[in-house]
Short mmCIF file of N, CA and C in Angstrom, two decimals:
data_model
loop_
_atom_site.label_atom_id
_atom_site.label_comp_id
_atom_site.label_asym_id
_atom_site.label_seq_id
_atom_site.Cartn_x
_atom_site.Cartn_y
_atom_site.Cartn_z
N PRO A 58 -5.35 6.11 29.08
CA PRO A 58 -4.14 6.90 28.93
C PRO A 58 -3.97 7.84 30.12
N PRO A 59 -2.73 8.23 30.38
CA PRO A 59 -2.49 9.17 31.48
C PRO A 59 -3.24 10.48 31.26
N ARG A 60 -3.55 11.14 32.35
CA ARG A 60 -4.29 12.40 32.31
C ARG A 60 -3.54 13.42 31.46
N GLY A 61 -4.28 14.15 30.64
CA GLY A 61 -3.70 15.19 29.81
C GLY A 61 -3.18 14.73 28.46
N ARG A 62 -3.18 13.44 28.21
CA ARG A 62 -2.72 12.93 26.91
C ARG A 62 -3.93 12.46 26.11
N VAL A 63 -3.86 12.70 24.84
CA VAL A 63 -4.94 12.27 23.97
C VAL A 63 -4.48 11.00 23.26
N ARG A 64 -5.30 9.99 23.31
CA ARG A 64 -4.97 8.72 22.65
C ARG A 64 -5.58 8.73 21.25
N LEU A 65 -4.75 8.45 20.26
CA LEU A 65 -5.26 8.39 18.91
C LEU A 65 -5.97 7.06 18.69
N GLY A 66 -7.13 7.12 18.13
CA GLY A 66 -7.89 5.90 17.84
C GLY A 66 -7.31 5.18 16.64
N ALA A 67 -7.69 3.94 16.49
CA ALA A 67 -7.20 3.11 15.38
C ALA A 67 -7.56 3.72 14.04
N ALA A 68 -8.68 4.44 13.98
CA ALA A 68 -9.12 5.02 12.72
C ALA A 68 -8.17 6.12 12.24
N ARG A 69 -7.34 6.65 13.12
CA ARG A 69 -6.44 7.75 12.75
C ARG A 69 -5.04 7.25 12.40
N ARG A 70 -4.80 5.99 12.53
CA ARG A 70 -3.47 5.43 12.24
C ARG A 70 -3.37 5.01 10.78
N ARG A 71 -2.15 5.12 10.29
CA ARG A 71 -1.89 4.61 8.94
C ARG A 71 -1.89 3.08 8.98
N THR A 72 -2.33 2.49 7.90
CA THR A 72 -2.24 1.04 7.78
C THR A 72 -0.93 0.74 7.06
N PRO A 73 -0.01 0.05 7.72
CA PRO A 73 1.28 -0.22 7.09
C PRO A 73 1.12 -1.22 5.94
N PRO A 74 2.08 -1.19 5.01
CA PRO A 74 2.04 -2.16 3.92
C PRO A 74 2.13 -3.60 4.46
N VAL A 75 1.49 -4.49 3.75
CA VAL A 75 1.51 -5.91 4.10
C VAL A 75 1.96 -6.69 2.87
N ILE A 76 2.87 -7.61 3.05
CA ILE A 76 3.32 -8.44 1.93
C ILE A 76 2.19 -9.39 1.55
N VAL A 77 1.83 -9.36 0.27
CA VAL A 77 0.77 -10.25 -0.21
C VAL A 77 1.33 -11.39 -1.05
N GLY A 78 2.59 -11.28 -1.46
CA GLY A 78 3.18 -12.37 -2.22
C GLY A 78 4.66 -12.16 -2.48
N ILE A 79 5.36 -13.27 -2.59
CA ILE A 79 6.77 -13.25 -2.98
C ILE A 79 6.97 -14.25 -4.10
N GLY A 80 7.93 -13.98 -4.94
CA GLY A 80 8.23 -14.91 -6.02
C GLY A 80 9.71 -14.86 -6.33
N THR A 81 10.24 -15.99 -6.72
CA THR A 81 11.64 -16.05 -7.12
C THR A 81 11.76 -16.99 -8.31
N ASP A 82 12.79 -16.78 -9.11
CA ASP A 82 13.00 -17.64 -10.27
C ASP A 82 14.47 -17.60 -10.65
N ILE A 83 14.92 -18.69 -11.21
CA ILE A 83 16.28 -18.77 -11.75
C ILE A 83 16.16 -19.30 -13.17
N CYS A 84 16.91 -18.71 -14.06
CA CYS A 84 16.83 -19.05 -15.49
C CYS A 84 18.22 -19.45 -15.96
N ASP A 85 18.29 -20.53 -16.69
CA ASP A 85 19.55 -20.99 -17.26
C ASP A 85 19.82 -20.19 -18.54
N VAL A 86 20.83 -19.35 -18.52
CA VAL A 86 21.14 -18.48 -19.65
C VAL A 86 21.49 -19.31 -20.88
N ARG A 87 22.09 -20.48 -20.69
CA ARG A 87 22.44 -21.35 -21.82
C ARG A 87 21.19 -21.82 -22.55
N ARG A 88 20.14 -22.13 -21.80
CA ARG A 88 18.86 -22.53 -22.44
C ARG A 88 18.23 -21.36 -23.18
N MET A 89 18.36 -20.16 -22.61
CA MET A 89 17.83 -18.97 -23.28
C MET A 89 18.58 -18.74 -24.59
N ARG A 90 19.89 -18.92 -24.56
CA ARG A 90 20.71 -18.76 -25.77
C ARG A 90 20.29 -19.78 -26.83
N ALA A 91 20.05 -21.01 -26.40
CA ALA A 91 19.64 -22.06 -27.34
C ALA A 91 18.25 -21.77 -27.92
N THR A 92 17.34 -21.26 -27.09
CA THR A 92 16.00 -20.92 -27.57
C THR A 92 16.08 -19.79 -28.60
N LEU A 93 16.90 -18.79 -28.33
CA LEU A 93 17.08 -17.70 -29.30
C LEU A 93 17.67 -18.22 -30.61
N ALA A 94 18.61 -19.14 -30.52
CA ALA A 94 19.22 -19.70 -31.73
C ALA A 94 18.19 -20.49 -32.53
N ARG A 95 17.32 -21.21 -31.84
CA ARG A 95 16.30 -22.04 -32.48
C ARG A 95 15.15 -21.22 -33.04
N ARG A 96 14.65 -20.27 -32.26
CA ARG A 96 13.44 -19.52 -32.65
C ARG A 96 13.72 -18.12 -33.18
N GLY A 97 14.93 -17.65 -33.00
CA GLY A 97 15.26 -16.31 -33.45
C GLY A 97 14.60 -15.26 -32.56
N GLU A 98 14.51 -14.07 -33.07
CA GLU A 98 13.99 -12.94 -32.29
C GLU A 98 12.49 -13.07 -31.99
N ARG A 99 11.81 -13.98 -32.65
CA ARG A 99 10.37 -14.18 -32.36
C ARG A 99 10.14 -14.50 -30.90
N PHE A 100 11.05 -15.24 -30.29
CA PHE A 100 10.91 -15.56 -28.87
C PHE A 100 10.99 -14.29 -28.03
N ALA A 101 11.97 -13.46 -28.30
CA ALA A 101 12.11 -12.19 -27.56
C ALA A 101 10.88 -11.32 -27.77
N GLU A 102 10.35 -11.29 -28.98
CA GLU A 102 9.16 -10.49 -29.28
C GLU A 102 7.93 -10.99 -28.53
N ARG A 103 7.89 -12.27 -28.24
CA ARG A 103 6.77 -12.85 -27.50
C ARG A 103 6.86 -12.56 -26.00
N VAL A 104 8.09 -12.48 -25.48
CA VAL A 104 8.32 -12.34 -24.05
C VAL A 104 8.49 -10.89 -23.59
N LEU A 105 9.12 -10.08 -24.41
CA LEU A 105 9.45 -8.72 -24.00
C LEU A 105 8.41 -7.70 -24.44
N GLY A 106 8.18 -6.71 -23.58
CA GLY A 106 7.31 -5.59 -23.93
C GLY A 106 8.04 -4.64 -24.87
N GLU A 107 7.33 -3.64 -25.33
CA GLU A 107 7.86 -2.70 -26.32
C GLU A 107 9.16 -2.03 -25.88
N HIS A 108 9.19 -1.52 -24.66
CA HIS A 108 10.39 -0.83 -24.17
C HIS A 108 11.54 -1.81 -23.94
N GLU A 109 11.22 -2.97 -23.41
CA GLU A 109 12.24 -3.99 -23.17
C GLU A 109 12.85 -4.47 -24.49
N LEU A 110 12.02 -4.63 -25.49
CA LEU A 110 12.49 -5.13 -26.79
C LEU A 110 13.51 -4.16 -27.41
N ALA A 111 13.26 -2.87 -27.28
CA ALA A 111 14.21 -1.88 -27.80
C ALA A 111 15.55 -1.98 -27.08
N ILE A 112 15.51 -2.16 -25.76
CA ILE A 112 16.75 -2.29 -24.98
C ILE A 112 17.46 -3.60 -25.35
N PHE A 113 16.70 -4.68 -25.47
CA PHE A 113 17.26 -5.98 -25.86
C PHE A 113 18.01 -5.87 -27.19
N ARG A 114 17.36 -5.25 -28.17
CA ARG A 114 17.98 -5.14 -29.50
C ARG A 114 19.26 -4.31 -29.45
N ALA A 115 19.24 -3.23 -28.68
CA ALA A 115 20.44 -2.38 -28.57
C ALA A 115 21.58 -3.14 -27.89
N ARG A 116 21.27 -3.85 -26.82
CA ARG A 116 22.32 -4.60 -26.11
C ARG A 116 22.85 -5.74 -26.96
N ARG A 117 21.95 -6.42 -27.65
CA ARG A 117 22.35 -7.55 -28.49
C ARG A 117 23.21 -7.09 -29.66
N ALA A 118 22.91 -5.89 -30.18
CA ALA A 118 23.70 -5.36 -31.30
C ALA A 118 25.13 -5.06 -30.86
N ARG A 119 25.30 -4.63 -29.60
CA ARG A 119 26.65 -4.35 -29.08
C ARG A 119 27.40 -5.63 -28.78
N ALA A 120 26.68 -6.59 -28.16
CA ALA A 120 27.31 -7.87 -27.80
C ALA A 120 26.21 -8.90 -27.57
N GLU A 121 26.26 -9.99 -28.31
CA GLU A 121 25.24 -11.05 -28.20
C GLU A 121 25.03 -11.48 -26.76
N VAL A 122 26.13 -11.66 -26.02
CA VAL A 122 26.04 -12.13 -24.64
C VAL A 122 25.23 -11.16 -23.76
N ARG A 123 25.35 -9.87 -24.00
CA ARG A 123 24.59 -8.88 -23.22
C ARG A 123 23.10 -8.96 -23.54
N GLY A 124 22.77 -9.17 -24.80
CA GLY A 124 21.36 -9.30 -25.18
C GLY A 124 20.74 -10.54 -24.56
N VAL A 125 21.45 -11.65 -24.59
CA VAL A 125 20.94 -12.90 -24.02
C VAL A 125 20.77 -12.76 -22.51
N ALA A 126 21.73 -12.15 -21.84
CA ALA A 126 21.63 -11.95 -20.39
C ALA A 126 20.43 -11.06 -20.04
N TYR A 127 20.21 -10.02 -20.83
CA TYR A 127 19.07 -9.13 -20.61
C TYR A 127 17.75 -9.91 -20.75
N LEU A 128 17.64 -10.69 -21.80
CA LEU A 128 16.44 -11.49 -22.02
C LEU A 128 16.22 -12.47 -20.87
N ALA A 129 17.29 -13.11 -20.42
CA ALA A 129 17.17 -14.08 -19.34
C ALA A 129 16.74 -13.43 -18.03
N THR A 130 17.29 -12.26 -17.71
CA THR A 130 16.87 -11.59 -16.46
C THR A 130 15.42 -11.16 -16.54
N ARG A 131 14.97 -10.70 -17.69
CA ARG A 131 13.57 -10.26 -17.82
C ARG A 131 12.63 -11.46 -17.76
N PHE A 132 13.01 -12.55 -18.39
CA PHE A 132 12.20 -13.77 -18.34
C PHE A 132 12.07 -14.24 -16.89
N SER A 133 13.19 -14.28 -16.18
CA SER A 133 13.20 -14.71 -14.79
C SER A 133 12.34 -13.80 -13.92
N ALA A 134 12.47 -12.49 -14.10
CA ALA A 134 11.72 -11.54 -13.28
C ALA A 134 10.22 -11.64 -13.53
N LYS A 135 9.83 -11.88 -14.77
CA LYS A 135 8.40 -12.02 -15.07
C LYS A 135 7.84 -13.30 -14.46
N GLU A 136 8.61 -14.37 -14.49
CA GLU A 136 8.20 -15.61 -13.81
C GLU A 136 8.05 -15.36 -12.32
N ALA A 137 9.01 -14.67 -11.71
CA ALA A 137 8.94 -14.38 -10.28
C ALA A 137 7.74 -13.49 -9.97
N PHE A 138 7.47 -12.49 -10.80
CA PHE A 138 6.33 -11.61 -10.59
C PHE A 138 5.02 -12.40 -10.67
N SER A 139 4.92 -13.29 -11.66
CA SER A 139 3.69 -14.08 -11.81
C SER A 139 3.45 -14.96 -10.59
N LYS A 140 4.51 -15.44 -9.98
CA LYS A 140 4.38 -16.24 -8.76
C LYS A 140 3.97 -15.36 -7.58
N ALA A 141 4.55 -14.17 -7.50
CA ALA A 141 4.25 -13.27 -6.38
C ALA A 141 2.79 -12.82 -6.38
N ILE A 142 2.20 -12.66 -7.56
CA ILE A 142 0.79 -12.25 -7.62
C ILE A 142 -0.16 -13.44 -7.60
N GLY A 143 0.39 -14.64 -7.63
CA GLY A 143 -0.42 -15.85 -7.49
C GLY A 143 -1.15 -16.31 -8.73
N LEU A 144 -0.78 -15.81 -9.90
CA LEU A 144 -1.47 -16.18 -11.13
C LEU A 144 -0.71 -17.14 -12.02
N GLY A 145 0.60 -17.12 -11.93
CA GLY A 145 1.36 -17.82 -12.95
C GLY A 145 1.17 -17.05 -14.26
N ILE A 146 1.48 -17.67 -15.37
CA ILE A 146 1.32 -16.99 -16.66
C ILE A 146 -0.06 -17.32 -17.21
N ARG A 147 -1.07 -16.68 -16.62
CA ARG A 147 -2.44 -16.79 -17.14
C ARG A 147 -3.13 -15.46 -16.90
N MET A 148 -4.13 -15.19 -17.68
CA MET A 148 -4.77 -13.87 -17.69
C MET A 148 -5.17 -13.43 -16.30
N PRO A 149 -4.99 -12.16 -16.00
CA PRO A 149 -4.52 -11.11 -16.91
C PRO A 149 -3.00 -11.01 -17.04
N MET A 150 -2.26 -11.94 -16.40
CA MET A 150 -0.79 -11.91 -16.49
C MET A 150 -0.36 -12.40 -17.87
N THR A 151 0.33 -11.53 -18.58
CA THR A 151 0.90 -11.90 -19.88
C THR A 151 2.36 -11.48 -19.89
N TRP A 152 3.13 -12.11 -20.76
CA TRP A 152 4.55 -11.77 -20.86
C TRP A 152 4.74 -10.29 -21.17
N ARG A 153 4.00 -9.80 -22.17
CA ARG A 153 4.19 -8.42 -22.62
C ARG A 153 3.47 -7.40 -21.73
N GLY A 154 2.54 -7.86 -20.91
CA GLY A 154 1.83 -6.95 -20.00
C GLY A 154 2.66 -6.53 -18.81
N CYS A 155 3.76 -7.20 -18.60
CA CYS A 155 4.66 -6.93 -17.47
C CYS A 155 6.04 -6.61 -18.04
N GLU A 156 6.54 -5.43 -17.75
CA GLU A 156 7.87 -5.06 -18.20
C GLU A 156 8.77 -4.81 -17.00
N ILE A 157 10.00 -5.22 -17.10
CA ILE A 157 11.00 -4.98 -16.07
C ILE A 157 11.99 -3.98 -16.66
N LEU A 158 11.91 -2.76 -16.18
CA LEU A 158 12.74 -1.68 -16.71
C LEU A 158 13.68 -1.19 -15.61
N ASN A 159 14.53 -0.24 -15.94
CA ASN A 159 15.49 0.28 -14.97
C ASN A 159 15.35 1.79 -14.84
N GLU A 160 15.44 2.26 -13.60
CA GLU A 160 15.51 3.69 -13.35
C GLU A 160 16.90 4.16 -13.80
N PRO A 161 17.10 5.48 -13.96
CA PRO A 161 18.43 5.97 -14.35
C PRO A 161 19.55 5.49 -13.43
N SER A 162 19.23 5.25 -12.17
CA SER A 162 20.23 4.75 -11.22
C SER A 162 20.60 3.29 -11.46
N GLY A 163 19.80 2.60 -12.27
CA GLY A 163 20.02 1.18 -12.53
C GLY A 163 19.06 0.28 -11.78
N LYS A 164 18.35 0.83 -10.80
CA LYS A 164 17.42 0.04 -10.01
C LYS A 164 16.28 -0.47 -10.90
N PRO A 165 16.04 -1.79 -10.89
CA PRO A 165 14.94 -2.32 -11.71
C PRO A 165 13.59 -2.03 -11.07
N TYR A 166 12.58 -1.91 -11.91
CA TYR A 166 11.21 -1.74 -11.43
C TYR A 166 10.24 -2.43 -12.38
N VAL A 167 9.05 -2.69 -11.87
CA VAL A 167 8.01 -3.37 -12.65
C VAL A 167 7.08 -2.32 -13.23
N ARG A 168 6.87 -2.40 -14.54
CA ARG A 168 5.90 -1.52 -15.20
C ARG A 168 4.86 -2.42 -15.85
N LEU A 169 3.60 -2.21 -15.48
CA LEU A 169 2.52 -3.04 -15.99
C LEU A 169 1.70 -2.29 -17.03
N ASN A 170 1.12 -3.05 -17.95
CA ASN A 170 0.34 -2.47 -19.04
C ASN A 170 -1.00 -3.17 -19.16
N GLY A 171 -1.98 -2.47 -19.72
CA GLY A 171 -3.26 -3.06 -20.09
C GLY A 171 -4.04 -3.66 -18.94
N ALA A 172 -4.65 -4.81 -19.23
CA ALA A 172 -5.53 -5.47 -18.26
C ALA A 172 -4.79 -5.86 -16.98
N LEU A 173 -3.52 -6.21 -17.10
CA LEU A 173 -2.74 -6.58 -15.92
C LEU A 173 -2.56 -5.37 -15.01
N ALA A 174 -2.28 -4.21 -15.58
CA ALA A 174 -2.13 -2.99 -14.78
C ALA A 174 -3.43 -2.66 -14.06
N GLU A 175 -4.55 -2.79 -14.75
CA GLU A 175 -5.86 -2.51 -14.13
C GLU A 175 -6.14 -3.49 -12.99
N TRP A 176 -5.88 -4.76 -13.23
CA TRP A 176 -6.12 -5.80 -12.22
C TRP A 176 -5.26 -5.54 -10.99
N PHE A 177 -3.99 -5.24 -11.20
CA PHE A 177 -3.03 -5.01 -10.12
C PHE A 177 -3.38 -3.75 -9.34
N ASP A 178 -3.65 -2.65 -10.04
CA ASP A 178 -3.98 -1.37 -9.39
C ASP A 178 -5.26 -1.46 -8.58
N ALA A 179 -6.23 -2.25 -9.06
CA ALA A 179 -7.51 -2.40 -8.35
C ALA A 179 -7.30 -3.04 -6.98
N ARG A 180 -6.24 -3.76 -6.81
CA ARG A 180 -5.95 -4.41 -5.53
C ARG A 180 -5.14 -3.51 -4.59
N GLY A 181 -4.67 -2.39 -5.10
CA GLY A 181 -3.89 -1.48 -4.28
C GLY A 181 -2.53 -2.06 -3.91
N TRP A 182 -1.86 -2.67 -4.87
CA TRP A 182 -0.58 -3.32 -4.63
C TRP A 182 0.56 -2.53 -5.27
N ARG A 183 1.78 -2.82 -4.83
CA ARG A 183 2.98 -2.35 -5.51
C ARG A 183 3.99 -3.50 -5.48
N ALA A 184 4.91 -3.45 -6.43
CA ALA A 184 5.90 -4.54 -6.55
C ALA A 184 7.31 -4.00 -6.45
N HIS A 185 8.18 -4.82 -5.88
CA HIS A 185 9.61 -4.55 -5.81
C HIS A 185 10.31 -5.73 -6.47
N VAL A 186 11.31 -5.45 -7.28
CA VAL A 186 11.99 -6.51 -8.02
C VAL A 186 13.50 -6.30 -7.95
N THR A 187 14.22 -7.41 -7.93
CA THR A 187 15.67 -7.37 -8.10
C THR A 187 16.05 -8.49 -9.05
N VAL A 188 17.07 -8.23 -9.86
CA VAL A 188 17.54 -9.23 -10.83
C VAL A 188 19.06 -9.30 -10.74
N THR A 189 19.59 -10.45 -11.09
CA THR A 189 21.03 -10.63 -11.13
C THR A 189 21.35 -11.69 -12.17
N ASP A 190 22.56 -11.63 -12.71
CA ASP A 190 22.96 -12.68 -13.64
C ASP A 190 24.46 -12.90 -13.57
N GLU A 191 24.82 -14.12 -13.86
CA GLU A 191 26.21 -14.53 -14.02
C GLU A 191 26.29 -15.17 -15.40
N SER A 192 27.39 -15.78 -15.72
CA SER A 192 27.55 -16.30 -17.08
C SER A 192 26.50 -17.35 -17.44
N ASP A 193 26.13 -18.23 -16.50
CA ASP A 193 25.20 -19.32 -16.83
C ASP A 193 23.78 -19.17 -16.27
N TYR A 194 23.58 -18.26 -15.32
CA TYR A 194 22.26 -18.15 -14.68
C TYR A 194 21.83 -16.71 -14.48
N ALA A 195 20.53 -16.52 -14.56
CA ALA A 195 19.90 -15.24 -14.21
C ALA A 195 18.87 -15.56 -13.14
N ALA A 196 18.80 -14.71 -12.13
CA ALA A 196 17.86 -14.94 -11.04
C ALA A 196 17.15 -13.65 -10.69
N SER A 197 15.97 -13.80 -10.09
CA SER A 197 15.20 -12.62 -9.70
C SER A 197 14.37 -12.94 -8.47
N PHE A 198 13.98 -11.86 -7.81
CA PHE A 198 13.14 -11.96 -6.61
C PHE A 198 12.17 -10.80 -6.66
N VAL A 199 10.90 -11.09 -6.38
CA VAL A 199 9.85 -10.07 -6.40
C VAL A 199 9.06 -10.13 -5.10
N VAL A 200 8.79 -8.97 -4.54
CA VAL A 200 7.91 -8.84 -3.37
C VAL A 200 6.75 -7.94 -3.80
N VAL A 201 5.54 -8.41 -3.53
CA VAL A 201 4.34 -7.60 -3.79
C VAL A 201 3.72 -7.28 -2.46
N GLU A 202 3.40 -5.99 -2.26
CA GLU A 202 2.81 -5.57 -1.00
C GLU A 202 1.66 -4.62 -1.25
N THR A 203 0.85 -4.45 -0.21
CA THR A 203 -0.23 -3.48 -0.27
C THR A 203 0.38 -2.08 -0.15
N LEU A 204 -0.32 -1.10 -0.64
CA LEU A 204 0.10 0.28 -0.46
C LEU A 204 -0.27 0.71 0.95
N GLU A 205 0.54 1.57 1.53
CA GLU A 205 0.23 2.11 2.85
C GLU A 205 -0.98 3.02 2.71
N SER A 206 -1.95 2.83 3.59
CA SER A 206 -3.13 3.69 3.50
C SER A 206 -2.98 4.86 4.47
N PRO A 207 -3.30 6.08 3.99
CA PRO A 207 -3.18 7.26 4.87
C PRO A 207 -4.29 7.28 5.90
N PRO A 208 -4.07 8.00 6.98
CA PRO A 208 -5.14 8.10 7.97
C PRO A 208 -6.32 8.87 7.40
N PRO A 209 -7.52 8.59 7.87
CA PRO A 209 -8.71 9.29 7.34
C PRO A 209 -8.69 10.77 7.66
#
């Protein structure tokens, strides 16, 4: 380095986040509607976490189409998340262990519970999710990255 300047060593630099996985999924809302008609709310209870289930029931009570769309977006996002972490739907990844909720602004986020939360946190990861739906399809995209590490 030029005279009078101090060069910071690599040990003093932050480690930027690194993408460790991406996942995407598209769900046919018509198939979700048919599954709900065939299996009833048991299907939603199997797929949705506690907080999601309360939102699903409230939306479905106002309008069936809103409840079905909500279920389809959550199903799609959980599939995308399972792909992004490289597990698919196998332990510790469970349907109810992963919830897709919304901040007051409407921005969706991933909330993990139980063994899945422990497994994910032990790796020092964070997830970003987006969901969208139209009349016949719901789609989602998930990016999982490492947390930025502070300098020592």
